[in-house]
Amino acid sequence: MSENASSTISKQPFFRDPADERPLAKTLLILVALAFLAFFLLLPLISVFVEAFREGWGAYYEALVEPDAAAAIRLTLLVAAIAVPLNLVFGLCASWAIAKFEFKGKAFLITLIDLPFSISPVISGLVYVLLFGSGSLLGPLLKSWGIEILFAVPGIVLATVFVTFPFVARELIPLMQDQGSGDEEAALSLGASGWQTFRYVTLPNIKWGLLYGVLLCNARAMGEFGAVSVVSGRIRGLTNTMPLHVEILYNEYNMVAAFAVASLLALLALVTLALKTLLELRFGAGNAGGRH
Amino acid sequence: MTHTATASSAKWRLKQPSIIPGFGLTLGFSLAYLSLIILIPVAGLLWRTAELGWSGFFAVFTDRRTLDALYISFGTAFLAALVNVVFGVIVAWVLTRYNFPGRRLIDAMVDLPFALPTAVAGIALASLYAPNGWIGSLFMPFRIAFTPLGIVVALIFIGLPFVVRTVQPIMEEIDKEVEEAAATLGANRFQTISKVILPGLMPAILTGFALAFARGVGEYGSVIFIAGNIPYVSEIAPLLIVIRLEEFNYAGATAIATIMLLLSFVMLLVINLIQAWSRRRYGNV
């Protein structure tokens, strides 16, 4: 069809849409945008995989099954498995309270939920060092009970929960505010209990937005570096997450191993992006954009 | 909402009446969780700073190394945000206006910095822009990695989606008729873009700039690999916090953290002011 259109146009005198750029300007702008994205986004991504496979599949596989790397992978999965559900429950509670009710101080509460986005990850880790470190009130007390927070798994989980705190809530609050509470009021007036209303009315309405928030939350939880590096102590095989393991290997000039572990994280990012794009195309979830 | 508030203002109440259950439970849990995870730890940081007193705080703040680190963090973040505004607007324009093969894929790729762990971005950029890397070797003998310029490169990577994703939705809403009107009134294409389209995008561009800048100031993971981390030259403030912690100099770490925290609150305030101003002026964004 487009061929027909262009052939009829070519017989008429030349006409250019005055509210459009000249083809040359268009091509130039596209080329500038593509070159910029290639230099800053595409090449870094490709280089991760090229460096990882520099010495072939054998070395790549070796770097991933080596005990310290395997321990780092397990710890990363464990931390995400704790942190993501915690923030999921919080996100559901906070968005229910904020979207379904009118109360005083709501705007302030939303600002507070966003707070971790505007705090440097290093500071997110530092606050827990100050809270549980040797110079604090809590640290020595917990230690005397045999509970280790810093330089142990609980500290890593806490720091991860801190930095991934807003992700689910931020997706759900605008979504549930848009949907209003008419459906819930109808269900309640028909005799459904509060839980039934949530389970059979609200949850189906928000499931794609919820999945979207969980995806982003999980990607950040598995990839967090700054906050975790401050509280972890980087004990190999014990408190090393995957990003921290990448750093150690890189600083030891063990490039193939560093990029091999990094390539797993890059793969996670690509899967996250693919699912995110799919959700946006299919269900229009998460068009809020920005601020992650 | 305001008139119902005045109607019930005779008797103060926390929440408007509603038949939906679960307010106490969900708000209570949210507040408790928020306090435990965010508020108490951050308050602890401020408390520790208060313990330092003015003289202690000032001693850290006026230390040459602290000042240089803050200057480098804010300076490089500012430069990177500027670059991102220029190229981010071009990328957003190309993605909303033009159709070319692979546009969908490139649109999805813009979010890569949100999804890619910062440490991975850091080592990839460091090896690319190093003197013997794919891109770094093109610019030799001019060095990019392991200089402050390397920090700017990492922060451009981190900040790009903030600009594109704030500007893009506003660009999509621009009415083509406005441009056609400008063209019929005799404006050439350049005049239409610079005098008609860009002013309407300004609030979004400023917000994107502020978001990219705020994120860049606090960024750690992607920067430390490419920066070279030379004190007074390419040492960023978050790294100095980590160094002070490793020296068990908690007072130093705390003071720098508080300065950064205060500055980022100012940034947050500025972002909100821009948005309030643009809502008043344009009624959207």
Coordinates of C-alpha atoms in Angstrom, one line a residue:
Chain A
M1 CA 0.0 0.0 0.0
S2 CA 2.8 2.4 0.9
E3 CA 4.4 1.7 -2.5
N4 CA 1.2 2.8 -4.3
A5 CA 1.0 5.9 -2.2
S6 CA 4.6 6.9 -3.0
S7 CA 4.2 6.2 -6.7
T8 CA 1.1 8.5 -6.9
I9 CA 2.9 11.2 -4.9
S10 CA 6.0 11.1 -7.2
K11 CA 3.8 12.1 -10.2
Q12 CA 2.6 15.2 -8.4
P13 CA 4.8 18.3 -7.9
F14 CA 7.2 18.0 -5.0
F15 CA 5.5 18.8 -1.7
R16 CA 7.2 18.8 1.7
D17 CA 5.2 18.9 5.0
P18 CA 6.1 22.3 6.5
A19 CA 5.7 21.0 10.0
D20 CA 8.4 18.3 9.5
E21 CA 12.1 18.3 9.2
R22 CA 14.0 17.9 5.9
P23 CA 15.0 14.3 5.2
L24 CA 18.7 15.2 5.6
A25 CA 18.1 16.8 9.0
K26 CA 16.1 13.7 10.0
T27 CA 18.8 11.3 8.9
L28 CA 21.4 13.4 10.7
L29 CA 19.4 13.4 14.0
I30 CA 18.8 9.7 13.8
L31 CA 22.5 9.1 13.2
V32 CA 23.5 11.4 16.1
A33 CA 21.1 9.6 18.5
L34 CA 22.2 6.1 17.3
A35 CA 25.9 7.0 17.7
F36 CA 25.4 8.4 21.2
L37 CA 23.4 5.3 22.3
A38 CA 26.0 3.0 20.7
F39 CA 28.9 4.6 22.5
F40 CA 27.2 4.8 25.9
L41 CA 24.7 1.9 26.0
L42 CA 25.3 -0.7 23.3
L43 CA 29.0 -1.1 23.3
P44 CA 29.3 -1.4 27.1
L45 CA 26.7 -4.2 27.0
I46 CA 28.4 -6.0 24.1
S47 CA 31.8 -5.7 25.7
V48 CA 30.6 -7.5 28.9
F49 CA 29.9 -10.6 26.8
V50 CA 32.9 -10.3 24.6
E51 CA 35.3 -10.0 27.6
A52 CA 33.5 -12.9 29.4
F53 CA 34.0 -15.3 26.4
R54 CA 37.5 -14.0 25.6
E55 CA 39.0 -17.4 26.6
G56 CA 36.2 -19.5 25.4
W57 CA 33.3 -21.4 27.0
G58 CA 35.6 -23.5 29.2
A59 CA 37.0 -20.6 31.1
Y60 CA 33.6 -19.0 31.3
Y61 CA 32.0 -22.1 32.8
E62 CA 34.9 -22.5 35.1
A63 CA 34.5 -19.0 36.5
L64 CA 30.9 -19.6 37.3
V65 CA 31.1 -22.9 39.0
E66 CA 34.1 -22.0 41.1
P67 CA 33.1 -22.2 44.8
D68 CA 33.3 -18.5 45.7
A69 CA 31.3 -17.5 42.6
A70 CA 28.7 -20.2 43.3
A71 CA 28.4 -19.0 46.9
A72 CA 28.0 -15.4 45.7
I73 CA 25.2 -16.5 43.3
R74 CA 23.5 -18.3 46.1
L75 CA 23.7 -15.4 48.5
T76 CA 22.4 -12.9 45.8
L77 CA 19.4 -15.2 45.2
L78 CA 18.8 -15.5 48.9
V79 CA 19.0 -11.8 49.6
A80 CA 16.6 -11.1 46.7
A81 CA 14.2 -13.8 47.9
I82 CA 13.9 -12.1 51.3
A83 CA 14.0 -8.4 50.2
V84 CA 11.6 -8.5 47.3
P85 CA 8.7 -10.2 49.2
L86 CA 9.1 -7.8 52.1
N87 CA 8.9 -4.8 49.9
L88 CA 6.0 -6.4 48.0
V89 CA 3.9 -6.7 51.2
F90 CA 4.9 -3.1 52.1
G91 CA 4.0 -1.9 48.6
L92 CA 0.5 -3.5 48.8
C93 CA -0.2 -2.1 52.2
A94 CA 1.1 1.4 51.5
S95 CA -0.8 1.7 48.2
W96 CA -4.0 0.3 49.7
A97 CA -3.8 2.9 52.5
I98 CA -2.8 5.8 50.1
A99 CA -5.1 5.0 47.2
K100 CA -8.3 3.9 48.9
F101 CA -8.5 6.5 51.7
E102 CA -8.2 10.2 52.1
F103 CA -6.2 11.2 55.2
K104 CA -4.0 13.9 56.5
G105 CA -0.3 13.9 55.6
K106 CA -0.7 11.6 52.6
A107 CA 1.5 13.7 50.3
F108 CA 4.2 13.7 53.0
L109 CA 4.0 10.0 53.3
I110 CA 4.5 9.6 49.6
T111 CA 7.5 11.8 49.8
L112 CA 9.0 9.7 52.6
I113 CA 8.4 6.5 50.6
D114 CA 10.4 8.1 47.7
L115 CA 13.3 9.0 50.0
P116 CA 15.6 6.1 49.2
F117 CA 15.7 7.2 45.6
S118 CA 17.3 10.4 46.5
I119 CA 19.8 9.0 48.9
S120 CA 23.2 7.8 47.7
P121 CA 23.5 4.0 48.0
V122 CA 26.7 4.4 50.1
I123 CA 24.7 6.5 52.6
S124 CA 22.0 3.8 52.6
G125 CA 24.6 1.3 53.8
L126 CA 26.3 3.8 56.2
V127 CA 23.1 4.4 58.2
Y128 CA 23.1 0.7 59.1
V129 CA 26.8 0.7 60.0
L130 CA 26.0 3.6 62.4
L131 CA 23.0 1.8 63.8
F132 CA 24.6 -1.6 64.3
G133 CA 28.3 -0.9 64.3
S134 CA 30.7 -1.3 67.3
G135 CA 30.3 2.4 68.3
S136 CA 26.5 2.2 68.5
L137 CA 24.0 1.2 71.3
L138 CA 22.4 -1.7 69.4
G139 CA 25.4 -3.4 67.9
P140 CA 27.2 -4.6 71.1
L141 CA 23.9 -5.5 72.7
L142 CA 22.9 -7.8 69.8
K143 CA 26.4 -9.2 69.6
S144 CA 26.2 -10.2 73.3
W145 CA 23.0 -12.2 72.3
G146 CA 25.0 -13.8 69.5
I147 CA 23.2 -11.9 66.7
E148 CA 25.4 -10.5 63.9
I149 CA 24.0 -7.8 61.7
L150 CA 26.9 -6.1 60.1
F151 CA 29.3 -8.0 57.9
A152 CA 26.7 -10.8 57.8
V153 CA 23.6 -11.7 55.8
P154 CA 21.1 -9.7 57.9
G155 CA 23.0 -6.5 57.2
I156 CA 23.1 -7.2 53.4
V157 CA 19.3 -7.9 53.5
L158 CA 18.6 -4.7 55.4
A159 CA 20.7 -2.6 53.0
T160 CA 19.0 -4.2 50.0
V161 CA 15.5 -3.7 51.5
F162 CA 16.4 0.0 52.0
V163 CA 17.5 0.7 48.4
T164 CA 14.6 -1.3 46.8
F165 CA 12.1 0.1 49.3
P166 CA 10.0 2.3 46.9
F167 CA 9.9 0.2 43.8
V168 CA 6.6 -1.8 44.2
A169 CA 4.8 1.0 46.1
R170 CA 5.7 3.6 43.4
E171 CA 4.2 1.4 40.6
L172 CA 1.1 0.6 42.6
I173 CA 0.1 3.9 44.1
P174 CA -0.6 5.8 40.8
L175 CA -2.2 2.7 39.3
M176 CA -4.6 2.2 42.2
Q177 CA -5.4 5.9 42.5
D178 CA -6.4 5.9 38.8
Q179 CA -8.6 2.9 39.3
G180 CA -10.4 4.5 42.3
S181 CA -12.4 2.5 44.8
G182 CA -15.7 2.0 43.0
D183 CA -15.1 -1.8 42.3
E184 CA -14.2 -2.4 46.0
E185 CA -17.2 -0.5 47.2
A186 CA -19.5 -2.6 44.9
A187 CA -17.9 -5.8 46.2
L188 CA -18.3 -4.8 49.8
S189 CA -21.9 -3.7 49.4
L190 CA -22.6 -7.1 47.8
G191 CA -21.4 -8.7 51.0
A192 CA -17.8 -9.6 50.3
S193 CA -15.4 -9.5 53.2
G194 CA -12.4 -7.1 53.2
W195 CA -10.0 -9.9 52.3
Q196 CA -12.3 -11.3 49.6
T197 CA -12.5 -7.8 48.1
F198 CA -8.8 -7.5 48.0
R199 CA -8.2 -11.1 46.7
Y200 CA -10.9 -11.2 44.0
V201 CA -11.4 -7.6 43.0
T202 CA -8.3 -5.5 43.7
L203 CA -5.6 -8.0 43.0
P204 CA -6.8 -9.0 39.5
N205 CA -7.0 -5.2 38.7
I206 CA -3.4 -4.5 39.7
K207 CA -1.6 -7.8 38.9
W208 CA 0.4 -6.5 35.9
G209 CA 1.4 -3.3 37.6
L210 CA 2.4 -5.4 40.6
L211 CA 4.5 -7.8 38.4
Y212 CA 6.1 -4.7 36.8
G213 CA 7.1 -3.3 40.2
V214 CA 8.4 -6.7 41.4
L215 CA 10.6 -7.1 38.3
L216 CA 12.2 -3.7 38.8
C217 CA 12.6 -4.3 42.5
N218 CA 14.2 -7.7 41.9
A219 CA 16.7 -6.4 39.3
R220 CA 17.8 -3.7 41.7
A221 CA 18.0 -6.1 44.6
M222 CA 20.2 -8.5 42.8
G223 CA 22.4 -5.8 41.3
E224 CA 22.8 -3.5 44.3
F225 CA 26.4 -2.6 44.9
G226 CA 27.1 0.6 46.9
A227 CA 24.9 0.0 49.9
V228 CA 25.8 -3.7 50.1
S229 CA 29.5 -3.1 49.8
V230 CA 29.4 -0.9 52.9
V231 CA 27.7 -3.4 55.1
S232 CA 29.0 -6.7 53.8
G233 CA 32.7 -6.8 54.8
R234 CA 33.3 -8.7 51.5
I235 CA 34.1 -12.0 53.2
R236 CA 34.7 -14.5 50.2
G237 CA 32.2 -17.3 50.1
L238 CA 30.3 -15.9 53.1
T239 CA 29.1 -12.2 52.6
N240 CA 30.0 -11.7 48.9
T241 CA 27.1 -11.0 46.6
M242 CA 27.5 -11.2 42.8
P243 CA 28.2 -7.5 42.2
L244 CA 30.8 -7.5 45.1
H245 CA 32.4 -10.7 43.7
V246 CA 32.7 -8.9 40.3
E247 CA 34.5 -6.1 42.0
I248 CA 37.0 -8.4 43.8
L249 CA 37.8 -10.3 40.6
Y250 CA 38.2 -7.1 38.7
N251 CA 40.6 -5.6 41.2
E252 CA 42.6 -8.9 41.1
Y253 CA 42.9 -8.4 37.3
N254 CA 41.0 -11.7 36.8
M255 CA 39.1 -10.1 33.9
V256 CA 37.6 -13.2 32.4
A257 CA 36.1 -14.4 35.7
A258 CA 34.9 -10.8 36.6
F259 CA 33.1 -10.4 33.2
A260 CA 31.8 -14.0 33.4
V261 CA 29.9 -13.2 36.7
A262 CA 29.0 -9.8 35.3
S263 CA 27.5 -11.4 32.2
L264 CA 25.0 -13.3 34.4
L265 CA 24.0 -9.9 35.9
A266 CA 23.8 -8.4 32.4
L267 CA 21.6 -11.3 31.3
L268 CA 19.3 -10.6 34.3
A269 CA 19.1 -7.0 33.1
L270 CA 18.2 -8.0 29.6
V271 CA 15.5 -10.5 30.7
T272 CA 14.1 -7.7 33.0
L273 CA 14.1 -5.3 30.1
A274 CA 12.4 -7.8 27.8
L275 CA 9.7 -8.6 30.3
K276 CA 9.2 -5.0 31.1
T277 CA 8.8 -4.1 27.5
L278 CA 6.4 -6.9 27.0
L279 CA 4.3 -5.8 30.0
E280 CA 4.2 -2.2 28.7
L281 CA 3.2 -3.3 25.2
R282 CA 0.5 -5.8 26.3
F283 CA -1.0 -4.1 29.3
G284 CA 0.3 -0.5 29.3
A285 CA 1.7 -1.1 32.8
G286 CA 4.2 1.3 34.3
N287 CA 4.0 4.2 32.0
A288 CA 5.0 6.5 34.8
G289 CA 8.6 6.2 33.7
G290 CA 11.6 8.0 35.2
R291 CA 12.7 7.9 38.8
H292 CA 14.2 4.5 39.4
Chain B
M1 CA -11.5 17.5 48.4
T2 CA -11.0 20.9 49.9
H3 CA -14.7 21.6 50.6
T4 CA -15.1 18.3 52.4
A5 CA -12.1 19.2 54.5
T6 CA -13.7 22.5 55.5
A7 CA -17.0 20.9 56.2
S8 CA -15.4 18.5 58.7
S9 CA -13.0 21.1 60.0
A10 CA -15.2 21.6 63.1
K11 CA -13.9 18.3 64.4
W12 CA -10.4 17.3 63.4
R13 CA -10.2 13.8 62.0
L14 CA -7.3 11.9 60.5
K15 CA -9.2 10.3 57.7
Q16 CA -12.4 10.9 55.7
P17 CA -15.1 8.3 56.4
S18 CA -15.1 5.3 54.0
I19 CA -16.8 1.9 53.9
I20 CA -13.5 0.2 52.7
P21 CA -11.9 -1.7 55.5
G22 CA -8.2 -2.1 56.4
F23 CA -7.1 1.5 56.9
G24 CA -5.7 1.0 60.4
L25 CA -3.9 -2.3 59.4
T26 CA -2.3 -1.1 56.2
L27 CA -1.4 2.4 57.3
G28 CA -0.1 1.0 60.6
F29 CA 2.0 -1.6 58.9
S30 CA 3.3 0.9 56.3
L31 CA 4.3 3.4 59.0
A32 CA 6.0 0.8 61.2
Y33 CA 7.9 -0.7 58.3
L34 CA 8.9 2.8 57.0
S35 CA 10.1 3.8 60.4
L36 CA 12.1 0.6 61.0
I37 CA 13.8 0.5 57.6
I38 CA 14.1 4.2 56.6
L39 CA 13.3 6.8 59.3
I40 CA 15.1 5.4 62.3
P41 CA 18.3 4.6 60.5
V42 CA 18.4 8.0 58.7
A43 CA 17.5 9.8 62.0
G44 CA 20.5 7.9 63.5
L45 CA 22.7 9.4 60.9
L46 CA 21.5 12.9 61.7
W47 CA 21.8 12.2 65.5
R48 CA 25.4 11.1 65.0
T49 CA 26.1 14.3 63.1
A50 CA 24.5 16.4 65.8
E51 CA 26.9 14.7 68.3
L52 CA 29.8 16.0 66.4
G53 CA 28.8 19.6 67.2
W54 CA 29.4 22.5 64.9
S55 CA 33.2 22.6 65.3
G56 CA 33.5 18.9 64.5
F57 CA 31.2 19.2 61.5
F58 CA 32.9 22.2 60.2
A59 CA 36.4 20.6 60.6
V60 CA 35.3 17.8 58.2
F61 CA 33.4 20.2 55.9
T62 CA 36.3 22.6 55.4
D63 CA 38.9 19.7 55.0
R64 CA 40.5 20.1 51.6
R65 CA 39.9 16.5 50.6
T66 CA 36.2 16.7 51.5
L67 CA 35.7 19.9 49.6
D68 CA 37.5 18.5 46.5
A69 CA 35.5 15.3 46.6
L70 CA 32.2 17.2 46.8
Y71 CA 33.4 19.6 44.1
I72 CA 34.2 16.6 41.8
S73 CA 30.9 14.8 42.6
F74 CA 28.8 17.8 41.9
G75 CA 30.9 19.1 39.0
T76 CA 31.0 15.9 37.1
A77 CA 27.3 15.2 37.8
F78 CA 26.4 18.7 36.5
L79 CA 28.4 18.2 33.3
A80 CA 27.0 14.7 32.7
A81 CA 23.4 16.0 33.2
L82 CA 24.1 18.8 30.7
V83 CA 25.3 16.3 28.1
N84 CA 22.3 14.1 28.8
V85 CA 19.9 17.0 28.3
V86 CA 21.3 17.7 24.9
F87 CA 21.5 14.1 23.7
G88 CA 18.5 12.9 25.7
V89 CA 16.2 15.4 24.0
I90 CA 17.6 14.3 20.6
V91 CA 17.1 10.6 21.5
A92 CA 13.6 11.3 22.8
W93 CA 12.7 13.3 19.6
V94 CA 14.0 10.6 17.3
L95 CA 12.1 8.0 19.2
T96 CA 8.8 9.9 19.2
R97 CA 8.8 11.5 15.8
Y98 CA 10.7 9.2 13.4
N99 CA 10.1 5.8 12.2
F100 CA 13.2 3.7 11.4
P101 CA 14.0 0.0 11.6
G102 CA 14.8 -1.1 15.2
R103 CA 13.1 1.9 16.8
R104 CA 11.2 -0.3 19.3
L105 CA 14.4 -2.2 20.3
I106 CA 16.3 1.1 20.8
D107 CA 13.4 2.5 22.8
A108 CA 13.6 -0.5 25.1
M109 CA 17.3 -0.2 25.3
V110 CA 17.2 3.3 26.8
D111 CA 16.1 1.7 30.1
L112 CA 19.2 -0.4 30.2
P113 CA 21.0 1.8 32.8
F114 CA 17.9 1.2 35.2
A115 CA 18.3 -2.5 34.9
L116 CA 22.0 -3.1 34.5
P117 CA 23.8 -3.4 37.9
T118 CA 26.1 -0.5 38.5
A119 CA 29.1 -2.6 39.1
V120 CA 28.7 -4.3 35.7
A121 CA 28.3 -0.9 34.0
G122 CA 31.4 0.3 35.8
I123 CA 33.7 -2.5 34.7
A124 CA 32.3 -2.5 31.2
L125 CA 32.8 1.3 30.8
A126 CA 36.2 1.2 32.4
S127 CA 37.5 -1.5 30.0
L128 CA 35.9 0.3 27.0
Y129 CA 37.2 3.8 27.7
A130 CA 40.6 2.6 29.0
P131 CA 43.7 3.6 26.9
N132 CA 43.7 0.1 25.4
G133 CA 39.9 -0.3 25.2
W134 CA 37.8 -0.2 22.0
I135 CA 36.7 3.5 22.5
G136 CA 39.6 4.7 24.7
S137 CA 42.2 3.7 22.0
L138 CA 40.4 5.9 19.4
F139 CA 41.0 9.0 21.5
M140 CA 44.7 8.3 22.5
P141 CA 46.8 10.1 23.5
F142 CA 43.9 11.9 25.1
R143 CA 42.9 9.8 28.2
I144 CA 39.2 9.3 29.2
A145 CA 39.2 6.5 31.8
F146 CA 41.0 7.1 35.1
T147 CA 40.5 10.9 34.8
P148 CA 37.5 13.1 35.9
L149 CA 36.3 12.7 32.3
G150 CA 35.8 9.0 33.0
I151 CA 33.5 9.9 35.9
V152 CA 31.5 12.1 33.5
V153 CA 31.2 9.1 31.0
A154 CA 29.9 6.8 33.8
L155 CA 27.4 9.4 34.9
I156 CA 26.2 10.0 31.4
F157 CA 25.4 6.3 31.2
I158 CA 23.5 6.4 34.6
G159 CA 21.6 9.6 33.9
L160 CA 20.4 9.2 30.3
P161 CA 17.1 7.4 30.9
F162 CA 16.0 10.0 33.5
V163 CA 16.1 12.7 30.8
V164 CA 14.7 10.6 28.0
R165 CA 11.8 9.1 30.1
T166 CA 10.8 12.5 31.5
V167 CA 10.8 14.3 28.2
Q168 CA 9.4 11.6 25.9
P169 CA 5.8 11.4 27.3
I170 CA 5.5 15.2 27.1
M171 CA 6.8 15.2 23.5
E172 CA 4.2 12.6 22.5
E173 CA 1.5 14.9 23.7
I174 CA 2.6 17.9 21.5
D175 CA -0.2 18.8 19.1
K176 CA 1.0 18.7 15.5
E177 CA -1.5 21.5 14.7
V178 CA 0.6 23.9 16.8
E179 CA 3.6 23.3 14.6
E180 CA 1.4 23.6 11.4
A181 CA 0.1 26.9 12.7
A182 CA 3.7 28.1 13.3
A183 CA 4.6 27.0 9.7
T184 CA 1.6 28.8 8.2
L185 CA 2.5 32.0 10.1
G186 CA 5.9 31.9 8.3
A187 CA 8.2 30.3 10.8
N188 CA 10.8 28.0 9.4
R189 CA 11.4 24.6 10.9
F190 CA 14.2 25.7 13.2
Q191 CA 12.2 28.6 14.5
T192 CA 9.2 26.3 15.2
I193 CA 11.4 23.9 17.2
S194 CA 13.3 26.5 19.1
K195 CA 10.5 29.0 19.8
V196 CA 7.3 26.8 19.9
I197 CA 8.3 23.3 20.8
L198 CA 11.3 23.7 23.2
P199 CA 9.7 26.2 25.6
G200 CA 6.8 23.8 26.2
L201 CA 9.3 21.0 26.9
M202 CA 11.3 23.2 29.3
P203 CA 9.8 22.0 32.6
A204 CA 10.2 18.3 31.6
I205 CA 13.8 19.0 30.5
L206 CA 14.6 20.8 33.7
T207 CA 13.0 17.9 35.7
G208 CA 15.0 15.4 33.8
F209 CA 18.2 17.4 34.3
A210 CA 17.5 17.6 38.1
L211 CA 16.8 13.9 38.3
A212 CA 19.9 12.9 36.4
F213 CA 22.0 15.4 38.4
A214 CA 20.7 14.1 41.7
R215 CA 21.3 10.5 40.8
G216 CA 24.8 11.3 39.5
V217 CA 25.9 13.0 42.7
G218 CA 25.2 9.9 44.8
E219 CA 26.3 7.3 42.2
Y220 CA 29.1 5.0 43.4
G221 CA 29.2 1.6 41.7
S222 CA 29.6 2.6 38.1
V223 CA 32.0 5.4 38.9
I224 CA 34.7 3.9 41.1
F225 CA 36.0 1.5 38.4
I226 CA 36.5 4.2 35.7
A227 CA 37.5 7.1 38.0
G228 CA 41.0 6.2 38.9
N229 CA 40.1 7.4 42.4
I230 CA 43.1 9.8 42.9
P231 CA 42.5 12.0 46.0
Y232 CA 41.9 15.7 45.2
V233 CA 41.6 14.8 41.5
S234 CA 39.1 12.0 40.7
E235 CA 37.8 10.9 44.1
I236 CA 34.0 11.3 44.4
A237 CA 32.3 12.1 47.7
P238 CA 30.6 8.6 48.1
L239 CA 34.0 7.0 47.8
L240 CA 35.4 9.3 50.4
I241 CA 32.6 8.1 52.8
V242 CA 33.6 4.5 52.2
I243 CA 37.3 5.3 52.7
R244 CA 36.6 7.1 56.0
L245 CA 34.5 4.1 57.1
E246 CA 37.4 1.7 56.3
E247 CA 39.6 3.9 58.4
F248 CA 37.0 3.6 61.2
N249 CA 36.7 7.4 61.0
Y250 CA 32.9 7.3 61.6
A251 CA 32.7 11.0 62.4
G252 CA 34.2 11.9 59.0
A253 CA 32.0 9.5 57.1
T254 CA 28.9 10.8 59.0
A255 CA 29.6 14.4 58.4
I256 CA 30.2 13.9 54.6
A257 CA 27.0 11.8 54.4
T258 CA 25.0 14.5 56.1
I259 CA 26.3 17.2 53.8
M260 CA 25.4 15.1 50.8
L261 CA 22.0 14.3 52.3
L262 CA 21.2 17.9 52.9
L263 CA 22.2 18.8 49.3
S264 CA 20.1 16.1 47.8
F265 CA 17.1 17.3 49.9
V266 CA 17.6 20.7 48.3
M267 CA 17.7 19.0 44.9
L268 CA 14.4 17.2 45.7
L269 CA 12.9 20.5 46.7
V270 CA 14.0 22.1 43.5
I271 CA 12.5 19.3 41.5
N272 CA 9.2 19.7 43.3
L273 CA 9.3 23.5 42.7
I274 CA 9.9 23.1 39.0
Q275 CA 7.0 20.7 38.8
A276 CA 4.7 23.0 40.7
W277 CA 5.7 25.9 38.6
S278 CA 5.1 24.0 35.3
R279 CA 1.7 22.8 36.6
R280 CA 0.7 26.4 37.2
R281 CA 2.0 27.5 33.9
Y282 CA 1.1 24.7 31.5
G283 CA -1.5 22.8 33.5
N284 CA 0.2 19.4 32.9
V285 CA 3.5 17.5 33.4

